[in-house]
Short mmCIF file of C-alpha atoms and ligand atoms in Angstrom, two decimals:
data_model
loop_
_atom_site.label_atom_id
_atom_site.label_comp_id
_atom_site.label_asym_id
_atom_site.label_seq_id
_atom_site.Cartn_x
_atom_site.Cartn_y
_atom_site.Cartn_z
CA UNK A 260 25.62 52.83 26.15
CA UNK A 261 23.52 52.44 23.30
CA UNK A 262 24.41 56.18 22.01
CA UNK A 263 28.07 55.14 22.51
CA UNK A 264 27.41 51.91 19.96
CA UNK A 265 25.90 54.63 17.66
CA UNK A 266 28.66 56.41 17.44
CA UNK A 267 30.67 53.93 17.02
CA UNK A 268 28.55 52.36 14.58
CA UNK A 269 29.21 55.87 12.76
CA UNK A 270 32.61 55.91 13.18
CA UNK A 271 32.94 52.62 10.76
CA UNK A 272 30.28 54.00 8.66
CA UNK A 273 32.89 56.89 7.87
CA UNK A 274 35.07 54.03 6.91
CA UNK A 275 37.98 54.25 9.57
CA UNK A 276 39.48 51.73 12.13
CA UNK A 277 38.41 53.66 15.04
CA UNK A 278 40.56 53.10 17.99
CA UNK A 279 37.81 51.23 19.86
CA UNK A 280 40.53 49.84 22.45
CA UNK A 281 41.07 53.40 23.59
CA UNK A 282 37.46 54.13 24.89
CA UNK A 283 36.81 50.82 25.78
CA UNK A 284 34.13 49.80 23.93
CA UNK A 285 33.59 46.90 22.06
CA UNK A 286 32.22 47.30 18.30
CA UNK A 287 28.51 48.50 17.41
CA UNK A 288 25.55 45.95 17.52
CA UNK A 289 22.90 47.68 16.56
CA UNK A 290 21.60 50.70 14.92
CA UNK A 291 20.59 53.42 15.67
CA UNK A 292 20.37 56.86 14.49
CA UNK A 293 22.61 59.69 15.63
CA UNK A 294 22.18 63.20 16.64
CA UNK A 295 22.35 63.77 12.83
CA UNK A 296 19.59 61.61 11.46
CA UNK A 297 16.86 62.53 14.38
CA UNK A 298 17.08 66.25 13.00
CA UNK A 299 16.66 65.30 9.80
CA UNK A 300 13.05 64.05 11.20
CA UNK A 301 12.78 68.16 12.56
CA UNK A 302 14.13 69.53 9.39
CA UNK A 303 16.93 70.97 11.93
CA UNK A 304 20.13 72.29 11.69
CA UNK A 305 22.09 71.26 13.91
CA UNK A 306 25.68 72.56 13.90
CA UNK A 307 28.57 73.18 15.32
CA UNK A 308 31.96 75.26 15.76
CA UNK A 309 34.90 73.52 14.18
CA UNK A 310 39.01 74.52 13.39
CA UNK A 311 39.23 73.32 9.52
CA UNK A 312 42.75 72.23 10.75
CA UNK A 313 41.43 69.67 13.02
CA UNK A 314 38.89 68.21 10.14
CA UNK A 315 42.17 68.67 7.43
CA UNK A 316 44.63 66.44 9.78
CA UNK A 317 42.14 63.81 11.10
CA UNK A 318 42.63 64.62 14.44
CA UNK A 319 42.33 62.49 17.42
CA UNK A 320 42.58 59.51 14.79
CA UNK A 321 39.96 60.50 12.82
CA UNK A 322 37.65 60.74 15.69
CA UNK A 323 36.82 63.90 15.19
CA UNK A 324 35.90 63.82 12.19
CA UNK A 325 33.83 60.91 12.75
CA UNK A 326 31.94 62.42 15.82
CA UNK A 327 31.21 65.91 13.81
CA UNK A 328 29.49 63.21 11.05
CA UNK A 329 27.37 61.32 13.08
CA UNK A 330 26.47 64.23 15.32
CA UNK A 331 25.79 67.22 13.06
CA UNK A 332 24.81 68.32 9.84
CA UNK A 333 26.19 71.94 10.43
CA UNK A 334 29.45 73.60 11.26
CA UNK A 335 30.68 77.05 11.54
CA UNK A 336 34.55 77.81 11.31
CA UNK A 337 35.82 78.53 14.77
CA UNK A 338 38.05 80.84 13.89
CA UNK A 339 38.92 80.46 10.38
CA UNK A 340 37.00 82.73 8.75
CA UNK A 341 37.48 85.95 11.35
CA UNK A 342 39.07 88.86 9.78
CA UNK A 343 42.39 88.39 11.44
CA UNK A 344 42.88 84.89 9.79
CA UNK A 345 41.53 85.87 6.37
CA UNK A 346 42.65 89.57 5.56
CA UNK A 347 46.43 89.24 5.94
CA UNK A 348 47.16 92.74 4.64
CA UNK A 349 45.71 95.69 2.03
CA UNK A 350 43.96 93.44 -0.78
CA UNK A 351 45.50 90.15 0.63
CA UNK A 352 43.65 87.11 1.46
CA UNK A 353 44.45 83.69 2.89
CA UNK A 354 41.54 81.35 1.22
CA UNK A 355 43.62 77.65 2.44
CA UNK A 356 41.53 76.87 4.89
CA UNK A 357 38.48 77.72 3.44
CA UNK A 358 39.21 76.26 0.14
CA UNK A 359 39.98 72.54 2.21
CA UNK A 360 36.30 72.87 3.62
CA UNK A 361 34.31 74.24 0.79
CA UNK A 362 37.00 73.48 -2.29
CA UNK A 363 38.12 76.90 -4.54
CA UNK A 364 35.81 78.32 -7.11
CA UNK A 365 34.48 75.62 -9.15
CA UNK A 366 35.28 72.91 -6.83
CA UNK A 367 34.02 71.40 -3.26
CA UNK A 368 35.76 70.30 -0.21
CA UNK A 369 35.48 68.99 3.25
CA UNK A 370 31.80 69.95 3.67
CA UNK A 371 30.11 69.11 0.31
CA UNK A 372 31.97 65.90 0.37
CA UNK A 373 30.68 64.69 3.96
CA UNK A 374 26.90 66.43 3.84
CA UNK A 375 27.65 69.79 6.17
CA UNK A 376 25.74 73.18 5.56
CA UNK A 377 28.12 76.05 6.41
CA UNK A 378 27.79 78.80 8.35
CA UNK A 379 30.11 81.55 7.28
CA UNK A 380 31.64 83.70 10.44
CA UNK A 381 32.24 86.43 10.23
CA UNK A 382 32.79 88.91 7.71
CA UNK A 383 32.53 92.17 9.84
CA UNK A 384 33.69 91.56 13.78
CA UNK A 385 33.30 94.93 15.53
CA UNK A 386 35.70 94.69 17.73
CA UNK A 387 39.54 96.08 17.93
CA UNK A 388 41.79 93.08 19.66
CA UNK A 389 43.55 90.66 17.68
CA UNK A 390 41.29 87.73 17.04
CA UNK A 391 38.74 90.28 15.77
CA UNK A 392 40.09 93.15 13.47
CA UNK A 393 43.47 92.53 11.39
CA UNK A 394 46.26 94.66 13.05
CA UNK A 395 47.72 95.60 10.18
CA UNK A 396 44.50 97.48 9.39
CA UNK A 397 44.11 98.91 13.31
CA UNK A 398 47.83 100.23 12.72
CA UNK A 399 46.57 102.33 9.38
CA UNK A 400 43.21 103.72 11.30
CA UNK A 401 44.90 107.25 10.86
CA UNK A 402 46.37 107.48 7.93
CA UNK A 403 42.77 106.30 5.88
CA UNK A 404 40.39 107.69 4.84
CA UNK A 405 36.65 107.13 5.16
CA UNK A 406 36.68 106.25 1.72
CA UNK A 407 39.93 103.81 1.59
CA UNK A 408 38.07 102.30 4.34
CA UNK A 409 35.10 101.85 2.63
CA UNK A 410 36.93 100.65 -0.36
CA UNK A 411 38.77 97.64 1.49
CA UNK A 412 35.44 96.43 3.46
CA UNK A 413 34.07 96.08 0.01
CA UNK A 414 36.68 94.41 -1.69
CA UNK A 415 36.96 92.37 1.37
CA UNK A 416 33.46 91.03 1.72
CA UNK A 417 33.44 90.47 -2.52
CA UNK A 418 36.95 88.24 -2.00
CA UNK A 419 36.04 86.34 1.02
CA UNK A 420 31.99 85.97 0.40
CA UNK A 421 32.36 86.15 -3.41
CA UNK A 422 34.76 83.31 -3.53
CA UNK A 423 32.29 80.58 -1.83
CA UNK A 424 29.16 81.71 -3.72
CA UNK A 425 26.86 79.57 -3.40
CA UNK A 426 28.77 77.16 -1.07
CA UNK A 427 27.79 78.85 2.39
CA UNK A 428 23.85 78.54 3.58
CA UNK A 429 24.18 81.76 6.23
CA UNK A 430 26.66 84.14 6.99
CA UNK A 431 27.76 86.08 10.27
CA UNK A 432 27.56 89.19 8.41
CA UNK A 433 28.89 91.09 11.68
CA UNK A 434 29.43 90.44 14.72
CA UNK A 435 29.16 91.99 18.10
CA UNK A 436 28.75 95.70 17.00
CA UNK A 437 27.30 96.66 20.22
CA UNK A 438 28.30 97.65 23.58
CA UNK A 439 28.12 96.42 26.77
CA UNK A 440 27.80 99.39 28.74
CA UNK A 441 25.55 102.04 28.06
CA UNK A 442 27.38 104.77 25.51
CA UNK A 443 25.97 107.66 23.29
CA UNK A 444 26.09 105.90 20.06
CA UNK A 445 22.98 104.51 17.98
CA UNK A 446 21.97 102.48 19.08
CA UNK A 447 24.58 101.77 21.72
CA UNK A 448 26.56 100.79 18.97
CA UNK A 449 30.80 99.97 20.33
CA UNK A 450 33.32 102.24 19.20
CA UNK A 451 34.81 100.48 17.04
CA UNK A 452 37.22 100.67 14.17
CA UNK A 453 34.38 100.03 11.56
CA UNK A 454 31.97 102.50 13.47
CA UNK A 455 35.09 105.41 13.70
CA UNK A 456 35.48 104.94 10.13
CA UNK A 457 32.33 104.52 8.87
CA UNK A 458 29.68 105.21 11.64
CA UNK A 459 26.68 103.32 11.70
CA UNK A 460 25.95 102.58 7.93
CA UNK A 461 29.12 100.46 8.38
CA UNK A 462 26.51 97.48 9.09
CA UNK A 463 24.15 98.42 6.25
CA UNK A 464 26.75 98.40 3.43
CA UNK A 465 28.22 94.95 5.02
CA UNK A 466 24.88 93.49 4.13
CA UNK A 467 24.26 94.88 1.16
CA UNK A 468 27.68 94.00 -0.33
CA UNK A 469 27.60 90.37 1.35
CA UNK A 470 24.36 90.29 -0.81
CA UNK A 471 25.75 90.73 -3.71
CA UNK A 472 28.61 88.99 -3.32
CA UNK A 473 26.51 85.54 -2.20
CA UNK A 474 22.86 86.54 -3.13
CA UNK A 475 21.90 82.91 -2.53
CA UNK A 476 23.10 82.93 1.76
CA UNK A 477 20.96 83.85 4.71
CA UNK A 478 22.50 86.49 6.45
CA UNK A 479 22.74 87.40 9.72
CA UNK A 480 23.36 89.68 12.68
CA UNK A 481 25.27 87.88 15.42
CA UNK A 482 25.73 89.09 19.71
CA UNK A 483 25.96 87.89 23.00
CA UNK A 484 24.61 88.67 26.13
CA UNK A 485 21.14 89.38 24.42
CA UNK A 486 19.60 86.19 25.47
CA UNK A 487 16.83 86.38 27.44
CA UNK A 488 15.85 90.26 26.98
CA UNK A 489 17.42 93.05 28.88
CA UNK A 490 18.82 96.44 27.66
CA UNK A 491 21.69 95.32 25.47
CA UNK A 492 18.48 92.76 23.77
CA UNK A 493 16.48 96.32 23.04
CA UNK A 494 19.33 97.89 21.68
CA UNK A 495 19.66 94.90 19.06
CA UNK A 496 15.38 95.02 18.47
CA UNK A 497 16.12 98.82 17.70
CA UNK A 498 19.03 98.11 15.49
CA UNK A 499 17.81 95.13 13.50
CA UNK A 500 14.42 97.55 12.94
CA UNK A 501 16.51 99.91 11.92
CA UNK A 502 18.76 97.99 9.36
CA UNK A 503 15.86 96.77 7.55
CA UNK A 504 14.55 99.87 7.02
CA UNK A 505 17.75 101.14 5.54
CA UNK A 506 17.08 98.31 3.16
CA UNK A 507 19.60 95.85 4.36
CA UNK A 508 18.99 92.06 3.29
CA UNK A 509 19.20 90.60 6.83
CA UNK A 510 17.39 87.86 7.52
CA UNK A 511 17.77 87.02 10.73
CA UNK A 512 19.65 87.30 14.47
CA UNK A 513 22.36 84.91 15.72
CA UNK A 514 22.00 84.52 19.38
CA UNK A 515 25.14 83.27 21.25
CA UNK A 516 23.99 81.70 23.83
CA UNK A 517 27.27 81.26 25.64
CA UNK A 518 25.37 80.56 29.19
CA UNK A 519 25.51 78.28 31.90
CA UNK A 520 24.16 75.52 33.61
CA UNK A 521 21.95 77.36 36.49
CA UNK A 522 19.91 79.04 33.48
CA UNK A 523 16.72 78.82 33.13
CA UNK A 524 14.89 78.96 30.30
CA UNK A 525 11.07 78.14 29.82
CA UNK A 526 8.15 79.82 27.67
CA UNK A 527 6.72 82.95 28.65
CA UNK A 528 9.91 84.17 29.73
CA UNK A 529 12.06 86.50 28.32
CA UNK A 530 14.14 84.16 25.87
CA UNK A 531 10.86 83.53 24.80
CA UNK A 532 9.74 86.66 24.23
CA UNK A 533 12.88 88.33 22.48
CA UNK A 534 11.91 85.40 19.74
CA UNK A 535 8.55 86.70 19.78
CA UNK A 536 9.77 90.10 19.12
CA UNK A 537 11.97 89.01 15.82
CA UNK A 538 9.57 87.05 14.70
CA UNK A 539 7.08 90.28 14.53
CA UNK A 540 10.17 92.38 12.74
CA UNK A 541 9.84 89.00 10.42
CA UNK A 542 13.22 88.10 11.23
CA UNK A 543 14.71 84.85 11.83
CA UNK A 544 16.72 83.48 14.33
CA UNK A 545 19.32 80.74 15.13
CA UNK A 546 21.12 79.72 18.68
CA UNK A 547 24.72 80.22 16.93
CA UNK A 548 27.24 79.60 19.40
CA UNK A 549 25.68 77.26 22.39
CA UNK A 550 27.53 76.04 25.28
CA UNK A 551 26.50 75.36 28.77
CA UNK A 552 29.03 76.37 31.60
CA UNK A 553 29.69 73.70 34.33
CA UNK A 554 31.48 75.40 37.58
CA UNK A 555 34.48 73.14 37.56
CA UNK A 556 36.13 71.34 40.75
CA UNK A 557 39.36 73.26 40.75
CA UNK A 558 40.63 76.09 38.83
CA UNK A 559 42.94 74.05 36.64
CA UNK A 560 46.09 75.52 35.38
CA UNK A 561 45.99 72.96 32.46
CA UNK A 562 42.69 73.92 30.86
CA UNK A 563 41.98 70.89 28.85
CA UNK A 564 43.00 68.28 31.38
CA UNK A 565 41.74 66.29 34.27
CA UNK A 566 38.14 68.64 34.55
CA UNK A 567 35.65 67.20 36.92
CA UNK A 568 32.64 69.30 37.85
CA UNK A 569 32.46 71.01 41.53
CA UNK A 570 28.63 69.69 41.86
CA UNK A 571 27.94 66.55 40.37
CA UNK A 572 24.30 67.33 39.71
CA UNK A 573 25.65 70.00 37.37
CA UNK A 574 25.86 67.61 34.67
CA UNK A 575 22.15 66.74 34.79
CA UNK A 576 21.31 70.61 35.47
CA UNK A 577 23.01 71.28 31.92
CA UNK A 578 21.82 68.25 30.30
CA UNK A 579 17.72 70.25 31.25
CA UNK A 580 19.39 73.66 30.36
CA UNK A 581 20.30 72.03 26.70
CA UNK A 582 17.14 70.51 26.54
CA UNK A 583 15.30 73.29 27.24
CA UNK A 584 17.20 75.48 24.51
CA UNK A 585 16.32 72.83 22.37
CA UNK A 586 12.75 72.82 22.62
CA UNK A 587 12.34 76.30 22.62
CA UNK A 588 13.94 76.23 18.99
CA UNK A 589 11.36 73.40 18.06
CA UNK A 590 8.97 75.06 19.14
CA UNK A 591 9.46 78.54 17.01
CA UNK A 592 8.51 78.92 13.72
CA UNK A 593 11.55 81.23 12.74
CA UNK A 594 14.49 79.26 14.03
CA UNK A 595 16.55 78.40 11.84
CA UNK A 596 18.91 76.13 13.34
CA UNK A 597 21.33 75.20 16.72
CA UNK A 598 24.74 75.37 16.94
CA UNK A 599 27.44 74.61 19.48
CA UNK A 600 30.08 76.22 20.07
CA UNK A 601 33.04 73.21 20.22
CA UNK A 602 32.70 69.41 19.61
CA UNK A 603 33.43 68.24 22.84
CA UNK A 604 34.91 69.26 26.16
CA UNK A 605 38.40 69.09 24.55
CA UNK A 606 37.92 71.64 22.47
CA UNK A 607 36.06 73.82 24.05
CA UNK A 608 36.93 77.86 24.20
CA UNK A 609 35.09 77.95 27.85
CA UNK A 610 37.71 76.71 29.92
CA UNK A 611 40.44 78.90 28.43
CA UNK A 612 38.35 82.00 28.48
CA UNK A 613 37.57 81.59 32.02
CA UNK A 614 40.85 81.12 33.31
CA UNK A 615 39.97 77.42 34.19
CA UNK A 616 37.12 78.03 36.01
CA UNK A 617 34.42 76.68 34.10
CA UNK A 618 34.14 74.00 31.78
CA UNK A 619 32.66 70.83 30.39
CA UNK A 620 30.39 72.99 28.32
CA UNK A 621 29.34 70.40 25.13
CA UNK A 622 27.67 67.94 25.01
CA UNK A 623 30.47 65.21 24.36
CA UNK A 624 33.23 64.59 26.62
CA UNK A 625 36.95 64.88 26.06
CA UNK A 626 36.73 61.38 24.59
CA UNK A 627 34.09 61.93 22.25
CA UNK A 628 31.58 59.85 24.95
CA UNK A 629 27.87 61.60 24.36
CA UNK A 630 27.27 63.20 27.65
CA UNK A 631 23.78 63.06 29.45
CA UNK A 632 22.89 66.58 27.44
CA UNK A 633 23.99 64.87 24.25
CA UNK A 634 20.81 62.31 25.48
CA UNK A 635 18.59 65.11 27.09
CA UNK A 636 18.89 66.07 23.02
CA UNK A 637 18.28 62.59 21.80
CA UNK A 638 14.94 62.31 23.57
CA UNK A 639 13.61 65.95 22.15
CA UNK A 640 14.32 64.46 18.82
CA UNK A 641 13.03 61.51 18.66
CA UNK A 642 9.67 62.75 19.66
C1 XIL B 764 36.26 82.29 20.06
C2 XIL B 764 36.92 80.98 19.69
O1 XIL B 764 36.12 79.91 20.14
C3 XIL B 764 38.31 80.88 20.26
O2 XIL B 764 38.97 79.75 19.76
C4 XIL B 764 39.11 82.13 19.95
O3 XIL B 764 40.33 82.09 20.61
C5 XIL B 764 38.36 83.37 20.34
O4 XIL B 764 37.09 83.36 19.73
N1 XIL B 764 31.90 84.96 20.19
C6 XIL B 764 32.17 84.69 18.89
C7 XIL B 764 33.21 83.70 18.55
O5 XIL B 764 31.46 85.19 18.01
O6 XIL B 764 33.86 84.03 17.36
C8 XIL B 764 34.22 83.52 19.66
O7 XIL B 764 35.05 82.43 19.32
C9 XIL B 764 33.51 83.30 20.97
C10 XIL B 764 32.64 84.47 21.32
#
């Protein structure tokens, strides 16, 4: 309850009428300090993934907007920044979203304007389906050359990276460059469009020309499924060792962190130690796209309706899961932030991307209500 007057209290401090009638709540009280301010106290970012549309058209009555301001001082384009939505064709760009959130060159936006850091995602995603590589470029793959290839990644990251000098704290320099199963590549690197062009060194002139482009932005490798250690976690060790010795200017790992609610995560264990292990490459790392899974009642054909869990206790199993991610990031001298991935359990990719299975994966609900995670968070905060 009290979070709930926080929020609202935030809400008015963002200087809407929020519809208060809709959740039910009568108007704040008393103070006190959101998600927002508490990692201030930790010198924490705390982020998360957010469509520029819904931040340009007020969604939800400005609730959004209002939620993202009182909860975080972070936030990533979901999808805004990909390749696909960017790169529209040979030496074409589409900057409109960007420019809303962080204003064209020699301006600011969205971002500046309410107090967000941005993280930048992603300027090389290794993959060939359509939300990852443009199409148009997938449909030229024979008829270039190593060097036309080349050519356009560099122009690329200068246009997209160049523009918002200055203006983005980290970027995803690239993203997901290696496989799954176990290939014959370095460094089990996917077969990608970027890796069939270039091979490996693909990575190593992305940083170095993201560099240049934006000397002033942390920049980072980003994967999944490399939480908690494993093969595919090696792989990444022996691929981050070996960009820095090729002289590439990362400075640190993005770790997904797309898990679920039955994880378990505590120190000594292997989540643990793959920190342990950047830390000795001196590398830094942040938790770039958390969610936590909840098993939902029913497969539901309407992904973004009516989602209740199948176990109750889930709820309270995910609330310790987030806490737990949480303090391992507090307690790590290299981490250099947290991010969700979604605001609340409206927008949330999890229930589309698991055919309705899962869901209720953030930590506030579809109506913007903190959940018991969003309090599980509170607590580690205010310690
Ligand atoms: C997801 C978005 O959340 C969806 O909206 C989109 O349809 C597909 O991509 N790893 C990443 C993110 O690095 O870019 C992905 O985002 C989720 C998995």
């Amino acid at each position: 309850m009290i979070t709930i007057c926080s929020l609202l209290l935030a809400l008015s401090a963002v200087g809407r009428t929020p519809p208060f009638a809709q959740v039910g709540v009568t108007p704040p009280t008393r103070t006190q300090p959101g998600l927002r301010a508490l990692a201030k106290r930790h010198h924490l970012n705390i982020g998360s993934a957010m469509p520029v549309a819904s931040l340009r058209n007020d969604i939800d009555s400005g609730q959004y907007s209002a939620a993202a301001i009182y909860t975080f001082n972070m936030l990533e384009p979901e999808n805004d920044f990909k390749p696909p939505a960017v790169w529209t064709g040979p030496r074409e760009y589409r900057f409109t979203e960007g420019d809303f959130l962080l204003g064209e060159p020699g301006k600011t936006g969205w971002a500046q304007a309410h107090g967000f850091k941005v993280r930048g995602h992603v300027l090389v995603y290794a993959q060939d389906f359509g939300y990852t590589l443009p199409q148009w470029l997938r449909k030229s793959e024979s008829s270039l050359s190593k060097e036309d290839a080349s050519a356009l990644l560099h122009d690329y990251i200068f246009a997209l990276a160049g523009r918002y000098r200055g203006k983005v704290a980290m970027w995803d320099v690239a993203n997901e460059a290696i496989d799954d199963r176990p290939n014959q590549n370095p460094y089990n690197l996917r077969n990608s469009f970027w890796f069939r062009k270039l091979g490996p060194e693909f990575l190593v002139l992305a940083f170095k020309w993201a560099h240049e482009a934006d000397p002033r932005a942390e920049l980072y490798y980003n994967e999944y499924g490399i939480e908690g250690g494993g093969q595919k976690a090696q792989h990444l060790l022996d691929l981050v060792k070996w960009l820095k010795e090729q002289g590439a200017p990362i400075k640190g790992v993005g770790l997904q962190y797309h898990i679920d609610c039955h994880t378990s995560i505590s120190p000594g264990d292997g989540h643990y130690k793959l920190i342990d292990d950047l830390q000795r490459l001196r590398l830094a790392y942040m938790i770039t796209e958390l969610d936590v899974a909840v098993r939902l009642r029913l497969p539901s054909a309407n992904t973004n309706r009516d989602q209740l869990p199948n176990d109750p206790n889930d709820i309270d199993a995910q609330a310790r899961v987030y806490a737990s991610v949480f303090q391992m990031a507090l307690s790590s001298r290299n981490c250099h932030g947290v991010q969700i991935w979604g605001l609340n359990d409206r927008y949330s990719w999890i229930p589309g991307v698991s055919q309705g299975r899962n869901g209720l994966a953030t930590i506030l609900d579809r109506d913007y209500k903190p959940k018991p995670a969003y309090a599980a968070i509170e607590d580690l905060l205010r310690k």
